[in-house]
Amino acid sequence: MKRQSIFHSYPQEYDVMTDAAAREPNHAREVETLVARFQPTRVLDAGCATGLTTRLFAERGIETVGLDCSGPILDVAKRRYADSRLPMSFLLGRFEKLPQALTGKFDLVACLANAIVGVDDAVGLRQALRSFHRVLKPGGALVIQALNFEVVKEGRLHPVKATVTDRLTYLRLLRRQGVRIELIAIRIDTALKPPVFEAFSHEFRGLRASEFEKALTGAGFGGIKRFGNLLLSTPFRRNSRDLVVTATRS
Ligand SMILES: C[S@@+](CC[C@H](N)C(=O)[O-])C[C@H]1O[C@@H](n2cnc3c(N)ncnc32)[C@H](O)[C@@H]1O
């Protein structure tokens, strides 16, 4: 099994793996919810991948910067929107060390779709949250959407998503080993005879809601709220699929 993120190996297939076209209508409603709730004029889409969320904010007239640490995946976003006249741009960078030029620039930082686990551990999380705090204007908001790792039980594989096209099948699973979570992604190219499959694995700390809250408070955030979805319509429960945390830069 390759110990590297599948996003880096097959960036052009990110949208297949995440079923981007199918999830766009619901994600547009989620973005509408965030716009209505926080009324941002400048947004940082932290962990933008191929730029779906970036575009959805920009289509609503909001100046949006999509930031990602993966050059190959960001290249897909840049190529896709090269001719776009929407108010958006893309930037290579890490959450833990955002460029000084971004300081105080945003009224919303959105770190969605489990991108936050890329910080790897509690130290990385603290660095990222301090960084998000610094780039927000006073009173600005942070929204983090992660999977609820509490539902991943030791000793069994936890299915996350399967996507199938006429050529490719992607399976994603989670496995817990203590506080560490392993994300396993399997890619099967069914156009080849016989089909060729590859397995990738990426390991990170499965942060709990209480750990997020402690780290957010430590980084200077207040008004911390937990939700079970990005429509902010259900409270977070132990069996929620998602953990969504919102907080304000005090
Ligand atoms: C699961 S994708 C989420 C993409 C996007 N938010 C969406 O809704 O489709 C996570 C993205 O975050 C990026 N990422 C992970 N850790 C990061 C970090 N520490 N700094 C910057 N980008 C990061 C990855 O390269 C990847 O493109």
PDB file of C-alpha atoms and ligand atoms in Angstrom:
ATOM      1  CA  MET A   1       0.000   0.000   0.000  1.00  0.00           C
ATOM      2  CA  LYS A   2       1.385   3.413  -0.969  1.00  0.00           C
ATOM      3  CA  ARG A   3       1.911   5.710   2.050  1.00  0.00           C
ATOM      4  CA  GLN A   4       0.885   8.888   0.315  1.00  0.00           C
ATOM      5  CA  SER A   5      -2.271  10.803  -0.392  1.00  0.00           C
ATOM      6  CA  ILE A   6      -4.141   9.667  -3.463  1.00  0.00           C
ATOM      7  CA  PHE A   7      -4.877  13.356  -4.181  1.00  0.00           C
ATOM      8  CA  HIS A   8      -1.218  13.858  -5.135  1.00  0.00           C
ATOM      9  CA  SER A   9      -1.049  10.797  -7.397  1.00  0.00           C
ATOM     10  CA  TYR A  10      -4.302  11.294  -9.325  1.00  0.00           C
ATOM     11  CA  PRO A  11      -5.200  15.002  -8.944  1.00  0.00           C
ATOM     12  CA  GLN A  12      -7.135  14.991 -12.229  1.00  0.00           C
ATOM     13  CA  GLU A  13      -9.435  12.291 -10.763  1.00  0.00           C
ATOM     14  CA  TYR A  14     -10.256  14.174  -7.532  1.00  0.00           C
ATOM     15  CA  ASP A  15     -13.751  15.043  -8.791  1.00  0.00           C
ATOM     16  CA  VAL A  16     -14.461  11.408  -9.733  1.00  0.00           C
ATOM     17  CA  MET A  17     -13.298  10.155  -6.354  1.00  0.00           C
ATOM     18  CA  THR A  18     -15.385  12.701  -4.439  1.00  0.00           C
ATOM     19  CA  ASP A  19     -18.382  12.557  -6.806  1.00  0.00           C
ATOM     20  CA  ALA A  20     -18.172  16.335  -7.211  1.00  0.00           C
ATOM     21  CA  ALA A  21     -20.937  16.664  -9.838  1.00  0.00           C
ATOM     22  CA  ALA A  22     -23.433  14.713  -7.731  1.00  0.00           C
ATOM     23  CA  ARG A  23     -22.634  16.598  -4.532  1.00  0.00           C
ATOM     24  CA  GLU A  24     -22.659  20.077  -6.101  1.00  0.00           C
ATOM     25  CA  PRO A  25     -26.414  20.850  -5.657  1.00  0.00           C
ATOM     26  CA  ASN A  26     -26.315  20.068  -1.934  1.00  0.00           C
ATOM     27  CA  HIS A  27     -22.962  21.794  -1.520  1.00  0.00           C
ATOM     28  CA  ALA A  28     -24.406  24.915  -3.171  1.00  0.00           C
ATOM     29  CA  ARG A  29     -27.122  24.911  -0.473  1.00  0.00           C
ATOM     30  CA  GLU A  30     -24.419  24.554   2.198  1.00  0.00           C
ATOM     31  CA  VAL A  31     -22.497  27.513   0.766  1.00  0.00           C
ATOM     32  CA  GLU A  32     -25.767  29.528   0.662  1.00  0.00           C
ATOM     33  CA  THR A  33     -26.234  28.729   4.339  1.00  0.00           C
ATOM     34  CA  LEU A  34     -22.728  29.957   5.215  1.00  0.00           C
ATOM     35  CA  VAL A  35     -23.223  33.126   3.159  1.00  0.00           C
ATOM     36  CA  ALA A  36     -26.572  33.841   4.851  1.00  0.00           C
ATOM     37  CA  ARG A  37     -25.204  33.117   8.328  1.00  0.00           C
ATOM     38  CA  PHE A  38     -21.869  34.986   8.119  1.00  0.00           C
ATOM     39  CA  GLN A  39     -22.474  37.479   5.246  1.00  0.00           C
ATOM     40  CA  PRO A  40     -18.806  37.442   4.194  1.00  0.00           C
ATOM     41  CA  THR A  41     -17.270  39.748   1.591  1.00  0.00           C
ATOM     42  CA  ARG A  42     -13.897  37.915   1.456  1.00  0.00           C
ATOM     43  CA  VAL A  43     -13.531  34.167   2.001  1.00  0.00           C
ATOM     44  CA  LEU A  44     -10.537  31.874   2.356  1.00  0.00           C
ATOM     45  CA  ASP A  45     -11.423  28.362   1.104  1.00  0.00           C
ATOM     46  CA  ALA A  46      -8.751  26.468   3.050  1.00  0.00           C
ATOM     47  CA  GLY A  47      -8.018  23.133   1.353  1.00  0.00           C
ATOM     48  CA  CYS A  48      -9.808  24.054  -1.890  1.00  0.00           C
ATOM     49  CA  ALA A  49      -8.644  21.022  -3.953  1.00  0.00           C
ATOM     50  CA  THR A  50     -10.070  21.490  -7.475  1.00  0.00           C
ATOM     51  CA  GLY A  51     -11.989  24.630  -6.443  1.00  0.00           C
ATOM     52  CA  LEU A  52     -15.670  23.636  -6.244  1.00  0.00           C
ATOM     53  CA  THR A  53     -16.306  25.516  -2.975  1.00  0.00           C
ATOM     54  CA  THR A  54     -14.181  28.458  -4.162  1.00  0.00           C
ATOM     55  CA  ARG A  55     -16.326  28.800  -7.272  1.00  0.00           C
ATOM     56  CA  LEU A  56     -19.613  28.481  -5.354  1.00  0.00           C
ATOM     57  CA  PHE A  57     -18.636  31.398  -3.072  1.00  0.00           C
ATOM     58  CA  ALA A  58     -17.314  33.458  -6.011  1.00  0.00           C
ATOM     59  CA  GLU A  59     -20.518  32.888  -7.999  1.00  0.00           C
ATOM     60  CA  ARG A  60     -22.309  34.675  -5.169  1.00  0.00           C
ATOM     61  CA  GLY A  61     -20.137  37.744  -5.752  1.00  0.00           C
ATOM     62  CA  ILE A  62     -17.799  37.015  -2.841  1.00  0.00           C
ATOM     63  CA  GLU A  63     -14.071  37.553  -3.352  1.00  0.00           C
ATOM     64  CA  THR A  64     -12.619  34.111  -2.641  1.00  0.00           C
ATOM     65  CA  VAL A  65      -9.110  32.731  -2.338  1.00  0.00           C
ATOM     66  CA  GLY A  66      -8.751  28.967  -2.701  1.00  0.00           C
ATOM     67  CA  LEU A  67      -5.659  27.697  -0.904  1.00  0.00           C
ATOM     68  CA  ASP A  68      -4.171  24.209  -1.040  1.00  0.00           C
ATOM     69  CA  CYS A  69      -0.821  22.585  -0.247  1.00  0.00           C
ATOM     70  CA  SER A  70      -0.952  20.257  -3.244  1.00  0.00           C
ATOM     71  CA  GLY A  71       0.602  21.806  -6.358  1.00  0.00           C
ATOM     72  CA  PRO A  72      -0.811  19.180  -8.759  1.00  0.00           C
ATOM     73  CA  ILE A  73      -4.367  19.515  -7.437  1.00  0.00           C
ATOM     74  CA  LEU A  74      -4.167  23.307  -7.457  1.00  0.00           C
ATOM     75  CA  ASP A  75      -2.993  23.153 -11.086  1.00  0.00           C
ATOM     76  CA  VAL A  76      -6.255  21.364 -11.938  1.00  0.00           C
ATOM     77  CA  ALA A  77      -8.219  24.222 -10.307  1.00  0.00           C
ATOM     78  CA  LYS A  78      -6.143  26.923 -12.010  1.00  0.00           C
ATOM     79  CA  ARG A  79      -6.515  25.319 -15.443  1.00  0.00           C
ATOM     80  CA  ARG A  80     -10.242  24.790 -14.959  1.00  0.00           C
ATOM     81  CA  TYR A  81     -10.935  28.415 -14.064  1.00  0.00           C
ATOM     82  CA  ALA A  82      -8.198  30.078 -16.179  1.00  0.00           C
ATOM     83  CA  ASP A  83     -10.788  31.949 -18.277  1.00  0.00           C
ATOM     84  CA  SER A  84     -13.204  32.630 -15.441  1.00  0.00           C
ATOM     85  CA  ARG A  85     -14.187  36.224 -14.684  1.00  0.00           C
ATOM     86  CA  LEU A  86     -15.403  35.291 -11.207  1.00  0.00           C
ATOM     87  CA  PRO A  87     -13.769  37.112  -8.243  1.00  0.00           C
ATOM     88  CA  MET A  88     -11.533  34.202  -7.233  1.00  0.00           C
ATOM     89  CA  SER A  89      -7.866  33.232  -7.174  1.00  0.00           C
ATOM     90  CA  PHE A  90      -5.801  30.211  -6.137  1.00  0.00           C
ATOM     91  CA  LEU A  91      -2.793  30.068  -3.856  1.00  0.00           C
ATOM     92  CA  LEU A  92      -0.324  27.341  -2.896  1.00  0.00           C
ATOM     93  CA  GLY A  93       0.226  27.199   0.858  1.00  0.00           C
ATOM     94  CA  ARG A  94      -0.258  25.336   4.121  1.00  0.00           C
ATOM     95  CA  PHE A  95      -2.848  26.081   6.817  1.00  0.00           C
ATOM     96  CA  GLU A  96      -0.099  25.952   9.445  1.00  0.00           C
ATOM     97  CA  LYS A  97       1.881  28.819   7.861  1.00  0.00           C
ATOM     98  CA  LEU A  98      -0.372  31.080   5.830  1.00  0.00           C
ATOM     99  CA  PRO A  99       1.401  33.957   4.006  1.00  0.00           C
ATOM    100  CA  GLN A 100       1.810  37.196   5.997  1.00  0.00           C
ATOM    101  CA  ALA A 101       0.191  39.060   3.092  1.00  0.00           C
ATOM    102  CA  LEU A 102      -3.147  37.414   4.036  1.00  0.00           C
ATOM    103  CA  THR A 103      -3.151  38.807   7.596  1.00  0.00           C
ATOM    104  CA  GLY A 104      -6.524  40.373   8.515  1.00  0.00           C
ATOM    105  CA  LYS A 105      -7.939  39.913   4.999  1.00  0.00           C
ATOM    106  CA  PHE A 106     -10.947  37.603   5.439  1.00  0.00           C
ATOM    107  CA  ASP A 107     -14.277  37.634   7.210  1.00  0.00           C
ATOM    108  CA  LEU A 108     -14.771  33.890   6.712  1.00  0.00           C
ATOM    109  CA  VAL A 109     -12.318  30.990   6.650  1.00  0.00           C
ATOM    110  CA  ALA A 110     -14.003  27.785   5.454  1.00  0.00           C
ATOM    111  CA  CYS A 111     -11.999  24.591   5.951  1.00  0.00           C
ATOM    112  CA  LEU A 112     -14.399  21.963   4.614  1.00  0.00           C
ATOM    113  CA  ALA A 113     -14.710  18.314   3.619  1.00  0.00           C
ATOM    114  CA  ASN A 114     -12.234  16.978   6.161  1.00  0.00           C
ATOM    115  CA  ALA A 115      -9.340  19.089   4.810  1.00  0.00           C
ATOM    116  CA  ILE A 116      -8.340  19.909   8.414  1.00  0.00           C
ATOM    117  CA  VAL A 117      -7.009  16.375   9.015  1.00  0.00           C
ATOM    118  CA  GLY A 118      -4.117  17.314   6.715  1.00  0.00           C
ATOM    119  CA  VAL A 119      -2.539  19.067   9.732  1.00  0.00           C
ATOM    120  CA  ASP A 120      -1.802  15.528  10.940  1.00  0.00           C
ATOM    121  CA  ASP A 121      -1.774  16.018  14.734  1.00  0.00           C
ATOM    122  CA  ALA A 122      -2.639  18.284  17.667  1.00  0.00           C
ATOM    123  CA  VAL A 123       0.485  20.459  17.176  1.00  0.00           C
ATOM    124  CA  GLY A 124      -0.382  21.021  13.513  1.00  0.00           C
ATOM    125  CA  LEU A 125      -3.969  21.804  14.493  1.00  0.00           C
ATOM    126  CA  ARG A 126      -2.865  24.508  16.951  1.00  0.00           C
ATOM    127  CA  GLN A 127      -0.586  26.065  14.304  1.00  0.00           C
ATOM    128  CA  ALA A 128      -3.369  26.010  11.703  1.00  0.00           C
ATOM    129  CA  LEU A 129      -5.929  27.580  14.054  1.00  0.00           C
ATOM    130  CA  ARG A 130      -3.519  30.378  15.035  1.00  0.00           C
ATOM    131  CA  SER A 131      -2.897  30.940  11.334  1.00  0.00           C
ATOM    132  CA  PHE A 132      -6.662  31.040  10.538  1.00  0.00           C
ATOM    133  CA  HIS A 133      -7.139  33.479  13.456  1.00  0.00           C
ATOM    134  CA  ARG A 134      -4.426  35.770  12.053  1.00  0.00           C
ATOM    135  CA  VAL A 135      -5.908  35.989   8.547  1.00  0.00           C
ATOM    136  CA  LEU A 136      -9.407  36.772   9.851  1.00  0.00           C
ATOM    137  CA  LYS A 137     -10.644  40.297  10.493  1.00  0.00           C
ATOM    138  CA  PRO A 138     -11.832  40.945  14.076  1.00  0.00           C
ATOM    139  CA  GLY A 139     -15.310  39.414  14.373  1.00  0.00           C
ATOM    140  CA  GLY A 140     -14.623  37.113  11.388  1.00  0.00           C
ATOM    141  CA  ALA A 141     -15.784  33.485  11.434  1.00  0.00           C
ATOM    142  CA  LEU A 142     -14.156  30.095  11.006  1.00  0.00           C
ATOM    143  CA  VAL A 143     -16.054  26.994   9.836  1.00  0.00           C
ATOM    144  CA  ILE A 144     -14.435  23.584  10.032  1.00  0.00           C
ATOM    145  CA  GLN A 145     -16.120  20.465   8.653  1.00  0.00           C
ATOM    146  CA  ALA A 146     -14.563  17.119   9.559  1.00  0.00           C
ATOM    147  CA  LEU A 147     -15.830  13.569   9.668  1.00  0.00           C
ATOM    148  CA  ASN A 148     -16.990  12.471  13.119  1.00  0.00           C
ATOM    149  CA  PHE A 149     -14.199  10.028  13.953  1.00  0.00           C
ATOM    150  CA  GLU A 150     -16.027   8.845  17.088  1.00  0.00           C
ATOM    151  CA  VAL A 151     -18.089   6.534  14.872  1.00  0.00           C
ATOM    152  CA  VAL A 152     -14.940   4.750  13.651  1.00  0.00           C
ATOM    153  CA  LYS A 153     -14.541   1.782  15.985  1.00  0.00           C
ATOM    154  CA  GLU A 154     -11.341  -0.143  16.632  1.00  0.00           C
ATOM    155  CA  GLY A 155     -11.132  -3.514  14.876  1.00  0.00           C
ATOM    156  CA  ARG A 156     -13.435  -2.902  11.918  1.00  0.00           C
ATOM    157  CA  LEU A 157     -13.259  -1.084   8.610  1.00  0.00           C
ATOM    158  CA  HIS A 158     -15.532   1.926   8.364  1.00  0.00           C
ATOM    159  CA  PRO A 159     -16.851   2.609   4.812  1.00  0.00           C
ATOM    160  CA  VAL A 160     -16.820   6.290   3.741  1.00  0.00           C
ATOM    161  CA  LYS A 161     -17.634   6.438   0.047  1.00  0.00           C
ATOM    162  CA  ALA A 162     -17.710   4.397  -3.167  1.00  0.00           C
ATOM    163  CA  THR A 163     -17.825   6.085  -6.573  1.00  0.00           C
ATOM    164  CA  VAL A 164     -18.104   4.274  -9.882  1.00  0.00           C
ATOM    165  CA  THR A 165     -17.749   5.518 -13.462  1.00  0.00           C
ATOM    166  CA  ASP A 166     -17.574   3.514 -16.685  1.00  0.00           C
ATOM    167  CA  ARG A 167     -13.765   3.398 -16.236  1.00  0.00           C
ATOM    168  CA  LEU A 168     -12.917   3.872 -12.584  1.00  0.00           C
ATOM    169  CA  THR A 169     -14.017   2.662  -9.199  1.00  0.00           C
ATOM    170  CA  TYR A 170     -12.939   4.432  -6.027  1.00  0.00           C
ATOM    171  CA  LEU A 171     -13.479   3.062  -2.531  1.00  0.00           C
ATOM    172  CA  ARG A 172     -12.586   4.921   0.659  1.00  0.00           C
ATOM    173  CA  LEU A 173     -12.484   3.381   4.123  1.00  0.00           C
ATOM    174  CA  LEU A 174     -11.332   4.394   7.591  1.00  0.00           C
ATOM    175  CA  ARG A 175      -9.582   2.252  10.193  1.00  0.00           C
ATOM    176  CA  ARG A 176      -8.843   3.230  13.796  1.00  0.00           C
ATOM    177  CA  GLN A 177      -5.691   2.354  15.725  1.00  0.00           C
ATOM    178  CA  GLY A 178      -5.970   4.105  19.078  1.00  0.00           C
ATOM    179  CA  VAL A 179      -6.119   7.853  18.461  1.00  0.00           C
ATOM    180  CA  ARG A 180      -4.765   7.458  14.924  1.00  0.00           C
ATOM    181  CA  ILE A 181      -7.073   7.059  11.943  1.00  0.00           C
ATOM    182  CA  GLU A 182      -5.959   5.558   8.658  1.00  0.00           C
ATOM    183  CA  LEU A 183      -7.746   6.634   5.477  1.00  0.00           C
ATOM    184  CA  ILE A 184      -7.486   3.901   2.866  1.00  0.00           C
ATOM    185  CA  ALA A 185      -8.351   4.712  -0.734  1.00  0.00           C
ATOM    186  CA  ILE A 186      -8.578   2.005  -3.382  1.00  0.00           C
ATOM    187  CA  ARG A 187      -8.528   2.881  -7.079  1.00  0.00           C
ATOM    188  CA  ILE A 188      -9.568   0.264  -9.648  1.00  0.00           C
ATOM    189  CA  ASP A 189      -9.081   0.946 -13.335  1.00  0.00           C
ATOM    190  CA  THR A 190     -11.731  -1.292 -14.890  1.00  0.00           C
ATOM    191  CA  ALA A 191     -10.928  -0.178 -18.450  1.00  0.00           C
ATOM    192  CA  LEU A 192      -7.770  -2.296 -18.322  1.00  0.00           C
ATOM    193  CA  LYS A 193      -7.981  -6.068 -18.806  1.00  0.00           C
ATOM    194  CA  PRO A 194      -7.491  -7.468 -16.268  1.00  0.00           C
ATOM    195  CA  PRO A 195      -8.531  -4.504 -14.054  1.00  0.00           C
ATOM    196  CA  VAL A 196      -5.617  -2.829 -12.245  1.00  0.00           C
ATOM    197  CA  PHE A 197      -5.993  -1.743  -8.659  1.00  0.00           C
ATOM    198  CA  GLU A 198      -3.881   0.391  -6.343  1.00  0.00           C
ATOM    199  CA  ALA A 199      -4.283   1.104  -2.643  1.00  0.00           C
ATOM    200  CA  PHE A 200      -3.234   4.310  -0.880  1.00  0.00           C
ATOM    201  CA  SER A 201      -3.149   5.113   2.788  1.00  0.00           C
ATOM    202  CA  HIS A 202      -2.910   8.330   4.755  1.00  0.00           C
ATOM    203  CA  GLU A 203      -2.724   8.413   8.563  1.00  0.00           C
ATOM    204  CA  PHE A 204      -3.672  11.241  10.923  1.00  0.00           C
ATOM    205  CA  ARG A 205      -4.945  11.909  14.413  1.00  0.00           C
ATOM    206  CA  GLY A 206      -8.732  11.498  14.724  1.00  0.00           C
ATOM    207  CA  LEU A 207      -9.534  14.676  16.629  1.00  0.00           C
ATOM    208  CA  ARG A 208     -12.560  14.777  18.934  1.00  0.00           C
ATOM    209  CA  ALA A 209     -15.010  17.674  19.187  1.00  0.00           C
ATOM    210  CA  SER A 210     -13.670  18.542  22.646  1.00  0.00           C
ATOM    211  CA  GLU A 211     -10.073  18.689  21.292  1.00  0.00           C
ATOM    212  CA  PHE A 212     -11.171  21.066  18.520  1.00  0.00           C
ATOM    213  CA  GLU A 213     -12.860  23.313  21.080  1.00  0.00           C
ATOM    214  CA  LYS A 214      -9.845  23.393  23.373  1.00  0.00           C
ATOM    215  CA  ALA A 215      -7.527  24.222  20.466  1.00  0.00           C
ATOM    216  CA  LEU A 216      -9.927  26.900  19.160  1.00  0.00           C
ATOM    217  CA  THR A 217     -10.105  28.594  22.557  1.00  0.00           C
ATOM    218  CA  GLY A 218      -6.300  28.432  22.843  1.00  0.00           C
ATOM    219  CA  ALA A 219      -5.954  30.109  19.437  1.00  0.00           C
ATOM    220  CA  GLY A 220      -8.178  33.032  20.512  1.00  0.00           C
ATOM    221  CA  PHE A 221     -11.566  31.982  19.076  1.00  0.00           C
ATOM    222  CA  GLY A 222     -14.866  32.390  20.927  1.00  0.00           C
ATOM    223  CA  GLY A 223     -18.553  31.675  20.306  1.00  0.00           C
ATOM    224  CA  ILE A 224     -17.759  28.039  19.500  1.00  0.00           C
ATOM    225  CA  LYS A 225     -20.711  25.978  18.246  1.00  0.00           C
ATOM    226  CA  ARG A 226     -20.998  22.378  17.067  1.00  0.00           C
ATOM    227  CA  PHE A 227     -23.320  21.079  14.354  1.00  0.00           C
ATOM    228  CA  GLY A 228     -23.920  17.687  12.746  1.00  0.00           C
ATOM    229  CA  ASN A 229     -24.032  19.050   9.196  1.00  0.00           C
ATOM    230  CA  LEU A 230     -22.871  21.968   7.071  1.00  0.00           C
ATOM    231  CA  LEU A 231     -26.427  23.228   6.638  1.00  0.00           C
ATOM    232  CA  LEU A 232     -26.068  24.043  10.357  1.00  0.00           C
ATOM    233  CA  SER A 233     -29.528  22.531  10.798  1.00  0.00           C
ATOM    234  CA  THR A 234     -28.809  19.647  13.197  1.00  0.00           C
ATOM    235  CA  PRO A 235     -26.881  19.636  16.460  1.00  0.00           C
ATOM    236  CA  PHE A 236     -23.764  17.460  16.665  1.00  0.00           C
ATOM    237  CA  ARG A 237     -24.506  14.029  18.158  1.00  0.00           C
ATOM    238  CA  ARG A 238     -22.266  11.068  18.961  1.00  0.00           C
ATOM    239  CA  ASN A 239     -23.448   9.254  15.809  1.00  0.00           C
ATOM    240  CA  SER A 240     -23.430  12.267  13.437  1.00  0.00           C
ATOM    241  CA  ARG A 241     -21.606  11.632  10.163  1.00  0.00           C
ATOM    242  CA  ASP A 242     -19.988  15.059  10.263  1.00  0.00           C
ATOM    243  CA  LEU A 243     -18.575  17.324  12.925  1.00  0.00           C
ATOM    244  CA  VAL A 244     -18.985  20.976  11.955  1.00  0.00           C
ATOM    245  CA  VAL A 245     -17.498  23.571  14.276  1.00  0.00           C
ATOM    246  CA  THR A 246     -18.056  27.307  13.899  1.00  0.00           C
ATOM    247  CA  ALA A 247     -16.177  29.946  15.871  1.00  0.00           C
ATOM    248  CA  THR A 248     -15.599  33.692  15.908  1.00  0.00           C
ATOM    249  CA  ARG A 249     -12.327  35.628  16.025  1.00  0.00           C
ATOM    250  CA  SER A 250     -12.671  37.586  19.245  1.00  0.00           C
TER     251      SER A 250
HETATM  252  C1  LIG B   1     -10.644  16.277   1.114  1.00  0.00           C
HETATM  253  S1  LIG B   1      -9.984  17.645   0.240  1.00  0.00           S
HETATM  254  C2  LIG B   1     -11.259  18.836   0.511  1.00  0.00           C
HETATM  255  C3  LIG B   1     -11.428  19.723  -0.671  1.00  0.00           C
HETATM  256  C4  LIG B   1     -12.526  20.711  -0.714  1.00  0.00           C
HETATM  257  N1  LIG B   1     -12.626  21.515   0.485  1.00  0.00           N
HETATM  258  C5  LIG B   1     -13.848  20.088  -1.103  1.00  0.00           C
HETATM  259  O1  LIG B   1     -14.866  20.432  -0.507  1.00  0.00           O
HETATM  260  O2  LIG B   1     -13.887  19.292  -2.043  1.00  0.00           O
HETATM  261  C6  LIG B   1      -8.698  18.210   1.266  1.00  0.00           C
HETATM  262  C7  LIG B   1      -7.752  19.186   0.567  1.00  0.00           C
HETATM  263  O3  LIG B   1      -7.030  19.863   1.585  1.00  0.00           O
HETATM  264  C8  LIG B   1      -5.670  19.948   1.223  1.00  0.00           C
HETATM  265  N2  LIG B   1      -4.886  20.026   2.476  1.00  0.00           N
HETATM  266  C9  LIG B   1      -4.757  19.078   3.419  1.00  0.00           C
HETATM  267  N3  LIG B   1      -3.970  19.495   4.423  1.00  0.00           N
HETATM  268  C10 LIG B   1      -3.588  20.766   4.106  1.00  0.00           C
HETATM  269  C11 LIG B   1      -2.768  21.730   4.760  1.00  0.00           C
HETATM  270  N4  LIG B   1      -2.208  21.455   5.936  1.00  0.00           N
HETATM  271  N5  LIG B   1      -2.592  22.925   4.172  1.00  0.00           N
HETATM  272  C12 LIG B   1      -3.176  23.195   2.968  1.00  0.00           C
HETATM  273  N6  LIG B   1      -3.966  22.314   2.292  1.00  0.00           N
HETATM  274  C13 LIG B   1      -4.182  21.106   2.854  1.00  0.00           C
HETATM  275  C14 LIG B   1      -5.392  18.696   0.406  1.00  0.00           C
HETATM  276  O4  LIG B   1      -4.286  18.868  -0.478  1.00  0.00           O
HETATM  277  C15 LIG B   1      -6.725  18.497  -0.320  1.00  0.00           C
HETATM  278  O5  LIG B   1      -6.731  19.080  -1.599  1.00  0.00           O
END
